[in-house]
Short mmCIF file of C-alpha atoms in Angstrom, two decimals:
data_model
loop_
_atom_site.label_atom_id
_atom_site.label_comp_id
_atom_site.label_asym_id
_atom_site.label_seq_id
_atom_site.Cartn_x
_atom_site.Cartn_y
_atom_site.Cartn_z
CA MET K 1 11.93 119.19 34.10
CA ASN K 2 12.46 116.17 36.26
CA LYS K 3 12.58 112.57 35.02
CA THR K 4 8.99 111.81 35.96
CA GLY K 5 7.66 114.66 33.95
CA VAL K 6 9.56 113.59 30.87
CA VAL K 7 8.03 110.10 30.98
CA ALA K 8 4.51 111.46 31.37
CA ALA K 9 4.97 113.78 28.43
CA GLY K 10 6.15 110.85 26.34
CA PHE K 11 3.00 108.81 27.06
CA ILE K 12 0.82 111.76 26.11
CA ILE K 13 2.61 112.15 22.77
CA LEU K 14 2.27 108.39 22.04
CA ALA K 15 -1.40 108.47 22.87
CA MET K 16 -2.03 111.38 20.55
CA THR K 17 -0.11 109.64 17.76
CA GLY K 18 -2.11 106.39 18.14
CA CYS K 19 -5.42 108.16 17.82
CA LYS K 20 -4.59 109.01 14.22
CA ASP K 21 -4.62 105.23 13.14
CA LYS K 22 -7.87 104.25 14.89
CA ILE K 23 -10.31 102.06 12.76
CA GLU K 24 -13.70 103.59 12.38
CA PRO K 25 -16.69 101.47 13.61
CA GLY K 26 -18.44 99.26 10.93
CA THR K 27 -18.51 95.75 9.29
CA ALA K 28 -15.31 94.36 7.82
CA THR K 29 -15.55 92.66 4.40
CA VAL K 30 -13.99 89.15 4.13
CA LYS K 31 -12.52 88.40 0.75
CA ARG K 32 -13.16 84.71 -0.17
CA PRO K 33 -11.58 82.81 -3.04
CA ALA K 34 -14.05 82.07 -5.82
CA VAL K 35 -14.57 78.51 -7.08
CA THR K 36 -15.89 77.61 -10.51
CA GLY K 37 -16.13 74.48 -12.61
CA VAL K 38 -17.67 72.27 -9.91
CA THR K 39 -21.05 70.56 -9.80
CA THR K 40 -23.42 70.44 -6.87
CA MET K 41 -26.35 68.32 -5.82
CA GLN K 42 -29.11 68.47 -3.25
CA VAL K 43 -29.06 65.67 -0.71
CA GLN K 44 -32.19 63.50 -0.65
CA LEU K 45 -33.31 60.36 1.11
CA ASP K 46 -32.98 57.35 -1.20
CA LYS K 47 -35.11 54.24 -0.77
CA THR K 48 -32.82 51.25 -1.04
CA THR K 49 -32.93 47.56 -0.32
CA LEU K 50 -32.03 46.55 3.23
CA PHE K 51 -29.54 43.69 3.24
CA HIS K 52 -28.58 41.22 5.92
CA GLU K 53 -24.97 40.07 5.60
CA ALA K 54 -24.18 36.50 6.58
CA THR K 55 -21.20 34.18 6.30
CA ALA K 56 -21.47 30.92 4.39
CA THR K 57 -19.47 27.89 3.28
CA VAL K 58 -19.22 26.46 -0.23
CA THR K 59 -20.37 22.83 -0.38
CA ALA K 60 -21.04 20.42 -3.22
CA GLU K 61 -24.69 19.99 -4.12
CA ILE K 62 -24.12 16.25 -4.36
CA GLU K 63 -21.69 14.40 -2.10
CA THR K 64 -21.78 10.61 -2.12
CA ILE K 65 -20.60 8.33 0.66
CA VAL K 66 -19.21 5.09 -0.78
CA SER K 67 -19.82 2.27 1.71
CA SER K 68 -19.46 -1.50 1.78
CA ARG K 69 -22.43 -3.86 1.37
CA ILE K 70 -20.49 -6.95 2.34
CA MET K 71 -17.94 -7.99 4.93
CA GLY K 72 -14.42 -8.85 3.91
CA PRO K 73 -10.83 -7.61 3.77
CA VAL K 74 -10.02 -4.82 1.33
CA ALA K 75 -7.89 -6.34 -1.42
CA ALA K 76 -7.15 -3.12 -3.34
CA ILE K 77 -7.90 0.61 -3.46
CA THR K 78 -7.30 2.23 -6.85
CA VAL K 79 -7.75 5.91 -5.88
CA LYS K 80 -6.54 8.42 -3.30
CA GLU K 81 -7.86 11.71 -1.95
CA GLY K 82 -7.93 14.41 -4.60
CA ASP K 83 -8.23 12.02 -7.54
CA ARG K 84 -10.85 12.72 -10.18
CA VAL K 85 -13.03 9.73 -10.99
CA LYS K 86 -15.60 8.83 -13.62
CA ALA K 87 -18.93 7.11 -13.08
CA GLY K 88 -18.41 3.33 -13.25
CA GLN K 89 -14.68 3.53 -12.49
CA LEU K 90 -13.35 0.78 -10.19
CA LEU K 91 -12.52 2.15 -6.75
CA ILE K 92 -12.18 -0.70 -4.26
CA VAL K 93 -11.95 -4.50 -4.40
CA ILE K 94 -13.13 -6.53 -1.39
CA ASP K 95 -12.08 -10.13 -1.06
CA SER K 96 -14.83 -12.44 0.27
CA GLU K 97 -14.40 -16.21 0.15
CA ASP K 98 -17.86 -16.70 1.61
CA ILE K 99 -19.50 -14.95 -1.35
CA SER K 100 -17.37 -16.85 -3.85
CA SER K 101 -18.45 -20.11 -2.22
CA LYS K 102 -22.11 -19.07 -2.33
CA VAL K 103 -21.85 -18.24 -6.03
CA ALA K 104 -20.28 -21.64 -6.76
CA ALA K 105 -23.01 -23.42 -4.76
CA ALA K 106 -25.76 -21.44 -6.50
CA GLU K 107 -24.32 -22.26 -9.92
CA ALA K 108 -24.23 -25.99 -9.05
CA ALA K 109 -27.81 -25.90 -7.76
CA TYR K 110 -28.95 -24.18 -10.93
CA ARG K 111 -27.23 -26.76 -13.16
CA GLU K 112 -28.76 -29.60 -11.15
CA ALA K 113 -32.23 -28.05 -11.42
CA VAL K 114 -31.88 -27.62 -15.18
CA GLN K 115 -30.89 -31.27 -15.54
CA ALA K 116 -33.84 -32.34 -13.40
CA LEU K 117 -36.15 -30.24 -15.56
CA SER K 118 -34.85 -31.95 -18.69
CA ALA K 119 -35.51 -35.38 -17.17
CA ALA K 120 -38.98 -34.33 -15.98
CA GLY K 121 -39.76 -33.06 -19.47
CA GLN K 122 -38.81 -36.31 -21.07
CA ASN K 123 -40.84 -38.26 -18.52
CA ARG K 124 -43.85 -36.05 -19.16
CA MET K 125 -43.54 -36.59 -22.91
CA LEU K 126 -43.31 -40.37 -22.43
CA ALA K 127 -46.38 -40.34 -20.20
CA GLU K 128 -48.37 -38.36 -22.76
CA ASN K 129 -47.37 -40.67 -25.62
CA THR K 130 -48.24 -43.75 -23.54
CA TYR K 131 -51.60 -42.29 -22.64
CA ASN K 132 -52.40 -41.55 -26.31
CA ARG K 133 -51.58 -45.15 -27.37
CA PHE K 134 -53.62 -46.67 -24.57
CA LYS K 135 -56.47 -44.25 -25.23
CA ASN K 136 -56.75 -45.63 -28.77
CA LEU K 137 -56.89 -49.16 -27.39
CA TYR K 138 -59.53 -48.10 -24.91
CA ASP K 139 -61.60 -46.53 -27.71
CA GLU K 140 -61.38 -49.85 -29.60
CA LYS K 141 -62.65 -51.64 -26.47
CA ALA K 142 -59.34 -53.43 -26.12
CA LEU K 143 -58.56 -51.93 -22.74
CA SER K 144 -60.53 -51.70 -19.54
CA LEU K 145 -61.52 -48.44 -17.85
CA GLN K 146 -59.36 -49.25 -14.85
CA GLU K 147 -56.27 -49.61 -17.02
CA ILE K 148 -56.86 -46.35 -18.90
CA ASP K 149 -57.46 -44.53 -15.60
CA LYS K 150 -54.10 -45.78 -14.35
CA ILE K 151 -52.31 -44.52 -17.47
CA GLU K 152 -54.09 -41.15 -17.29
CA THR K 153 -53.04 -40.75 -13.64
CA GLN K 154 -49.42 -41.43 -14.57
CA LYS K 155 -49.66 -38.70 -17.23
CA LYS K 156 -51.04 -36.19 -14.71
CA LEU K 157 -48.34 -37.04 -12.20
CA ALA K 158 -45.66 -36.52 -14.86
CA SER K 159 -47.09 -33.06 -15.66
CA ILE K 160 -47.19 -32.10 -11.96
CA GLU K 161 -43.59 -33.27 -11.52
CA TYR K 162 -42.53 -31.21 -14.53
CA GLU K 163 -44.17 -28.08 -13.08
CA ARG K 164 -42.55 -28.75 -9.69
CA VAL K 165 -39.11 -29.02 -11.27
CA GLN K 166 -39.80 -25.86 -13.30
CA GLU K 167 -40.40 -23.99 -10.04
CA MET K 168 -37.22 -25.48 -8.63
CA VAL K 169 -35.30 -24.13 -11.63
CA ARG K 170 -36.77 -20.65 -11.09
CA ARG K 171 -35.73 -20.72 -7.41
CA ALA K 172 -32.22 -21.88 -8.33
CA GLU K 173 -31.99 -19.17 -10.98
CA ALA K 174 -33.06 -16.51 -8.45
CA GLY K 175 -30.55 -17.83 -5.92
CA LEU K 176 -27.77 -17.66 -8.50
CA ALA K 177 -28.75 -14.11 -9.48
CA GLU K 178 -28.71 -13.06 -5.82
CA ALA K 179 -25.31 -14.64 -5.28
CA LYS K 180 -23.94 -12.83 -8.34
CA VAL K 181 -25.33 -9.53 -7.04
CA PHE K 182 -23.36 -10.03 -3.84
CA GLN K 183 -20.38 -11.02 -5.93
CA GLY K 184 -20.72 -7.67 -7.70
CA TYR K 185 -20.45 -5.94 -4.32
CA MET K 186 -16.88 -7.19 -4.14
CA GLU K 187 -15.93 -4.57 -6.76
CA ILE K 188 -17.06 -1.07 -5.78
CA GLU K 189 -17.41 1.43 -8.63
CA SER K 190 -17.86 5.20 -8.59
CA PRO K 191 -21.53 6.23 -8.75
CA LEU K 192 -20.76 9.60 -10.36
CA ASP K 193 -18.15 11.86 -11.94
CA GLY K 194 -16.34 13.83 -9.28
CA VAL K 195 -13.40 14.13 -6.90
CA VAL K 196 -12.45 11.84 -4.03
CA THR K 197 -12.59 14.06 -0.95
CA GLY K 198 -12.12 11.43 1.76
CA LYS K 199 -10.55 7.97 2.16
CA PHE K 200 -11.32 6.08 5.38
CA ILE K 201 -9.88 2.60 4.80
CA ASP K 202 -6.62 1.01 3.67
CA PRO K 203 -5.78 -2.27 1.89
CA GLY K 204 -5.95 -5.20 4.28
CA THR K 205 -8.49 -3.52 6.56
CA MET K 206 -11.68 -5.48 7.22
CA ALA K 207 -14.68 -3.82 5.59
CA MET K 208 -18.02 -4.18 7.34
CA GLN K 209 -21.52 -3.77 5.96
CA GLY K 210 -22.45 -0.08 5.92
CA MET K 211 -18.91 1.08 6.69
CA ARG K 212 -17.94 4.38 5.04
CA LEU K 213 -15.00 3.81 2.71
CA LEU K 214 -14.77 6.93 0.51
CA THR K 215 -16.53 10.24 -0.08
CA ILE K 216 -16.92 11.63 -3.59
CA GLU K 217 -18.32 15.05 -4.43
CA ASP K 218 -19.82 16.15 -7.71
CA THR K 219 -17.70 19.08 -8.92
CA SER K 220 -20.18 20.26 -11.53
CA ARG K 221 -22.50 22.08 -9.10
CA TYR K 222 -21.84 23.85 -5.83
CA ARG K 223 -24.00 25.68 -3.32
CA LEU K 224 -23.64 27.72 -0.15
CA GLU K 225 -24.68 26.67 3.32
CA ALA K 226 -25.38 29.57 5.69
CA GLU K 227 -26.59 29.98 9.27
CA ILE K 228 -29.08 32.87 9.60
CA ASP K 229 -30.17 34.60 12.80
CA GLU K 230 -33.62 33.53 13.96
CA SER K 231 -34.87 37.14 13.77
CA PHE K 232 -35.04 36.75 9.98
CA SER K 233 -37.14 33.60 10.14
CA GLY K 234 -40.06 33.93 7.72
CA GLN K 235 -38.36 36.72 5.71
CA ILE K 236 -36.18 34.40 3.62
CA SER K 237 -37.81 31.91 1.27
CA PRO K 238 -36.72 29.74 -1.69
CA GLY K 239 -36.30 31.67 -4.93
CA LEU K 240 -34.89 34.81 -3.28
CA ASP K 241 -31.97 36.35 -5.22
CA VAL K 242 -28.84 37.15 -3.18
CA GLU K 243 -25.36 38.57 -3.73
CA VAL K 244 -22.35 36.34 -3.05
CA GLU K 245 -18.71 37.30 -2.58
CA ILE K 246 -15.86 34.79 -2.25
CA SER K 247 -12.82 36.81 -1.21
CA ALA K 248 -10.27 34.03 -1.62
CA LEU K 249 -11.08 33.85 -5.34
CA LYS K 250 -11.84 37.57 -5.73
CA LEU K 251 -15.17 36.43 -7.12
CA LYS K 252 -18.65 37.94 -6.99
CA LEU K 253 -21.57 35.77 -8.04
CA PRO K 254 -25.35 35.92 -8.12
CA GLY K 255 -27.04 33.32 -5.98
CA LYS K 256 -30.55 32.08 -5.30
CA VAL K 257 -31.97 30.63 -2.10
CA SER K 258 -32.82 27.03 -3.00
CA GLU K 259 -33.86 25.64 0.37
CA THR K 260 -34.56 26.80 3.91
CA VAL K 261 -34.61 24.68 7.04
CA PRO K 262 -37.16 26.35 9.34
CA ALA K 263 -36.04 24.51 12.49
CA VAL K 264 -33.99 26.84 14.74
CA ASP K 265 -30.89 25.52 16.47
CA PRO K 266 -31.50 26.20 20.19
CA ARG K 267 -27.78 26.60 20.86
CA SER K 268 -26.88 29.15 18.18
CA ARG K 269 -30.41 30.58 17.68
CA THR K 270 -29.97 30.27 13.92
CA PHE K 271 -31.61 28.39 11.08
CA LYS K 272 -29.99 26.98 7.97
CA ILE K 273 -30.44 28.02 4.34
CA PHE K 274 -28.93 26.70 1.10
CA ILE K 275 -28.04 28.97 -1.84
CA SER K 276 -27.51 27.64 -5.35
CA LEU K 277 -24.60 29.04 -7.38
CA PRO K 278 -23.90 29.22 -11.11
CA ALA K 279 -21.35 26.76 -12.48
CA GLU K 280 -17.81 28.03 -11.89
CA PRO K 281 -14.75 25.82 -12.55
CA VAL K 282 -12.71 27.54 -9.81
CA LEU K 283 -15.13 26.66 -7.01
CA HIS K 284 -14.44 23.91 -4.52
CA SER K 285 -15.93 22.89 -1.21
CA GLY K 286 -14.87 24.55 2.03
CA LEU K 287 -14.42 28.07 0.67
CA PHE K 288 -15.55 30.97 2.88
CA ALA K 289 -18.16 33.32 1.40
CA ARG K 290 -20.19 36.36 2.38
CA VAL K 291 -23.83 36.66 1.38
CA LYS K 292 -25.97 39.79 1.13
CA ILE K 293 -29.61 38.81 1.56
CA PRO K 294 -32.39 41.35 0.85
CA VAL K 295 -34.73 41.49 3.85
CA GLY K 296 -36.65 44.76 3.29
CA GLU K 297 -36.31 48.44 2.34
CA GLN K 298 -34.74 51.44 4.06
CA GLU K 299 -34.25 55.19 3.48
CA LEU K 300 -30.63 56.35 3.38
CA ILE K 301 -28.61 59.43 2.50
CA LEU K 302 -26.38 58.37 -0.40
CA VAL K 303 -23.83 60.60 -2.10
CA PRO K 304 -21.42 59.90 -4.96
CA ALA K 305 -18.14 58.45 -3.75
CA GLU K 306 -16.24 61.25 -5.52
CA ALA K 307 -18.06 63.83 -3.36
CA VAL K 308 -16.22 62.57 -0.27
CA ALA K 309 -12.98 64.45 0.48
CA THR K 310 -10.43 62.89 2.83
CA LYS K 311 -7.95 65.11 4.68
CA GLY K 312 -5.53 63.05 6.67
CA GLN K 313 -7.71 61.05 9.06
CA LEU K 314 -10.72 63.31 8.50
CA THR K 315 -13.56 62.44 6.15
CA GLY K 316 -16.02 65.05 4.97
CA VAL K 317 -17.93 66.71 2.16
CA TYR K 318 -18.14 70.29 0.96
CA VAL K 319 -21.50 71.88 1.82
CA VAL K 320 -22.80 74.96 0.00
CA ASP K 321 -24.97 77.27 2.10
CA SER K 322 -27.61 79.77 0.93
CA SER K 323 -24.91 82.45 0.47
CA GLN K 324 -22.95 80.09 -1.80
CA VAL K 325 -20.20 79.77 0.79
CA ILE K 326 -18.54 76.36 0.73
CA THR K 327 -17.74 74.74 4.07
CA TYR K 328 -15.93 71.47 4.76
CA ARG K 329 -18.21 69.37 6.96
CA LEU K 330 -17.13 66.16 8.69
CA VAL K 331 -19.30 63.09 8.01
CA ARG K 332 -19.44 59.47 9.11
CA LEU K 333 -19.56 56.95 6.27
CA GLY K 334 -21.54 53.71 6.11
CA ARG K 335 -21.77 51.02 3.49
CA THR K 336 -20.97 51.37 -0.17
CA TYR K 337 -23.78 50.89 -2.70
CA GLY K 338 -22.12 50.69 -6.10
CA PRO K 339 -20.79 54.16 -7.04
CA ARG K 340 -22.44 55.76 -3.99
CA VAL K 341 -21.64 55.73 -0.30
CA GLU K 342 -23.95 55.96 2.70
CA ILE K 343 -23.71 58.97 5.03
CA LEU K 344 -24.59 57.97 8.57
CA ALA K 345 -24.03 61.37 10.20
CA GLY K 346 -23.09 64.92 9.16
CA LEU K 347 -25.69 65.56 6.44
CA LYS K 348 -29.43 65.99 6.34
CA PRO K 349 -31.95 66.04 3.50
CA ASP K 350 -31.99 69.21 1.36
CA ASP K 351 -28.35 70.06 2.11
CA THR K 352 -26.45 71.11 -1.01
CA ILE K 353 -23.02 69.57 -1.52
CA VAL K 354 -20.26 69.67 -4.10
CA LYS K 355 -20.37 66.36 -5.96
CA GLY K 356 -17.69 66.80 -8.63
CA ASN K 357 -14.17 68.25 -8.89
CA VAL K 358 -13.85 68.51 -5.12
CA SER K 359 -10.07 68.80 -5.49
CA GLN K 360 -10.61 72.38 -6.73
CA VAL K 361 -12.54 73.40 -3.63
CA VAL K 362 -11.11 74.92 -0.45
CA ASP K 363 -12.87 75.38 2.85
CA GLY K 364 -14.39 78.86 3.10
CA SER K 365 -14.42 79.56 -0.62
CA ILE K 366 -17.45 80.89 -2.45
CA LEU K 367 -19.17 79.21 -5.35
CA GLN K 368 -19.06 81.37 -8.43
CA PRO K 369 -21.90 80.65 -10.86
CA GLU K 370 -20.92 79.85 -14.41
CA LYS K 371 -21.42 82.71 -16.89
#
């Protein structure tokens, strides 16, 4: 037999041998690992509050600007920025020779008026006594009517003069009081308990009327100031409860909208709201905060956070189909609502998922019912 014939015979033998191991037609059975000890849940739409998140700044509810009511050089400043002050504490002394001169002149005018009143009183008393003596003489027919009329006129003039000097004393007293009020403006005291947050003048500088000298903020109460997009105008009103987070202090607080400013800023297209905060000793002005403001309701798919399984950079949940086969399905997460997380994509209502012990589950396994 030639070489070609040998090769052909070999192929025939191999073909006959292979026919013995041929798989018969039919359906192959896949053996899946069974999973027990896990809990499942049916996905439903949950009605939750719709929040608008905004940024805000912590500010003092009360901030006072200390200004000058008189003109004069600053003689002394007893505080600096950051100092805590008490109501009535001396802050600034302003030297004003003009006011000192006015007080001295007012005191002299008052003393002079008081002396004049004393003299007018004595003159009035003398005129009354004289009139009484001459009236007795007139009654006894020892004095003419003309003479008694003259004495009576002198008595009336003495009374008028006394009243005039009384009015002069009142004017002098008012002038002295006014001068002392201005003298009091030379020493500026703190109007409240708080912290000095700004100093805008130094000793020797000339203070002018109305000039801002210091700023003091009340540290007992703080609030938030937030700019809100105009699309929410009319949906936010005083009394609305909000959630506040101050990351720098790792602090979460309840808040309440205390005031809204309906006017919209044409440049930023926002309006301003103020949110009152509970008393917290760690708060101070200028802190950055985030605010969650309820503005309506929405329907979301929420699942327990422990139902989410992360594999590398993939995020998904285990879905159980009608045949109890468990499949790993990729999902897109949204916001967190307490112990639950929002599913934006990957699930639909009525899907069944594994919600507990997901670490025991593998993709493609089958859920074994508990016996």
